[in-house]
Coordinates of C-alpha atoms in Angstrom, one line a residue:
E1 CA -8.2 95.6 -110.9
E2 CA -11.5 97.4 -111.3
C3 CA -13.5 98.3 -108.2
P4 CA -17.1 96.7 -108.4
M5 CA -18.7 99.9 -106.9
S6 CA -18.1 103.6 -107.1
C7 CA -14.9 104.1 -105.1
K8 CA -14.7 107.9 -105.2
S9 CA -15.1 108.4 -101.4
A10 CA -13.1 107.3 -98.4
A11 CA -14.0 107.6 -94.7
F12 CA -11.6 107.6 -91.7
L13 CA -12.4 107.4 -88.0
L14 CA -9.5 108.8 -86.1
K15 CA -9.7 107.6 -82.5
N16 CA -6.8 107.6 -80.0
D17 CA -7.3 104.4 -78.0
V18 CA -3.6 103.6 -77.4
S19 CA -1.7 106.9 -77.3
D20 CA -2.4 110.6 -77.1
R21 CA -2.3 111.1 -80.9
P22 CA -4.5 109.0 -83.2
L23 CA -2.6 106.3 -85.1
M24 CA -3.4 107.8 -88.5
L25 CA -1.7 111.1 -87.4
Q26 CA 1.5 109.3 -86.2
E27 CA 4.4 110.1 -88.4
V28 CA 6.0 107.4 -90.6
M29 CA 8.9 108.5 -92.7
F30 CA 8.5 112.2 -91.8
C31 CA 4.8 112.6 -92.4
P32 CA 1.5 111.3 -90.9
V33 CA 0.1 108.0 -92.0
L34 CA -3.1 109.7 -93.1
E35 CA -1.1 111.8 -95.6
W36 CA 0.4 108.7 -97.2
V37 CA -3.0 106.9 -97.3
G38 CA -4.8 109.9 -98.6
A39 CA -2.2 110.4 -101.4
E40 CA -2.5 106.7 -102.5
L41 CA -6.3 106.8 -102.5
A42 CA -6.3 110.1 -104.4
R43 CA -4.0 108.6 -107.0
A44 CA -6.4 105.6 -107.3
G45 CA -9.3 108.0 -108.0
V46 CA -10.8 108.8 -104.7
Q47 CA -12.0 112.4 -104.7
R48 CA -13.9 112.8 -101.4
F49 CA -12.5 112.2 -97.9
F50 CA -14.6 112.1 -94.8
C51 CA -12.7 112.2 -91.5
A52 CA -14.2 111.9 -88.0
C53 CA -11.9 113.1 -85.2
E54 CA -11.8 115.0 -82.0
E55 CA -11.8 118.8 -82.4
K56 CA -8.2 119.1 -81.3
W57 CA -7.0 117.0 -84.3
A58 CA -9.0 118.8 -87.0
D59 CA -6.1 121.1 -88.0
A60 CA -3.7 118.2 -88.2
V61 CA -6.2 116.3 -90.5
K62 CA -6.5 119.4 -92.7
K63 CA -2.8 119.6 -93.1
C64 CA -2.7 116.1 -94.6
F65 CA -4.9 117.3 -97.5
A66 CA -3.6 120.8 -97.8
E67 CA -2.8 122.4 -101.2
D68 CA 0.9 122.6 -100.4
C69 CA 1.1 119.0 -99.2
P70 CA 3.7 117.3 -101.4
H71 CA 1.8 114.1 -101.5
T72 CA -1.8 115.2 -102.2
A73 CA -1.3 118.7 -103.8
K74 CA -1.6 117.4 -107.4
T75 CA -4.8 115.6 -106.8
R76 CA -8.3 117.1 -106.7
Q77 CA -10.1 116.1 -103.6
V78 CA -12.8 117.3 -101.2
L79 CA -12.2 117.0 -97.4
Q80 CA -15.0 117.0 -94.9
I81 CA -14.3 116.7 -91.2
F82 CA -16.8 115.6 -88.6
R83 CA -15.9 116.3 -85.0
I84 CA -16.6 113.6 -82.4

């Protein structure tokens, strides 16, 4: 199904309301949820990702979109992190 608007960007707000680690950084089947979601969105054509998170989680977010990540390595994307 075609998206009615330009769907080339995705934004994530990573807050940790329930546990010490944000839900999107919790591991599911050996890697963070954000990695799985990022890979699926990239395969669907999303090219820019915006993530807002606390400073201490910035490196973990970057790893989800790293060039050597098995799920997102073959997609072209831009990641921008905003620290909250």
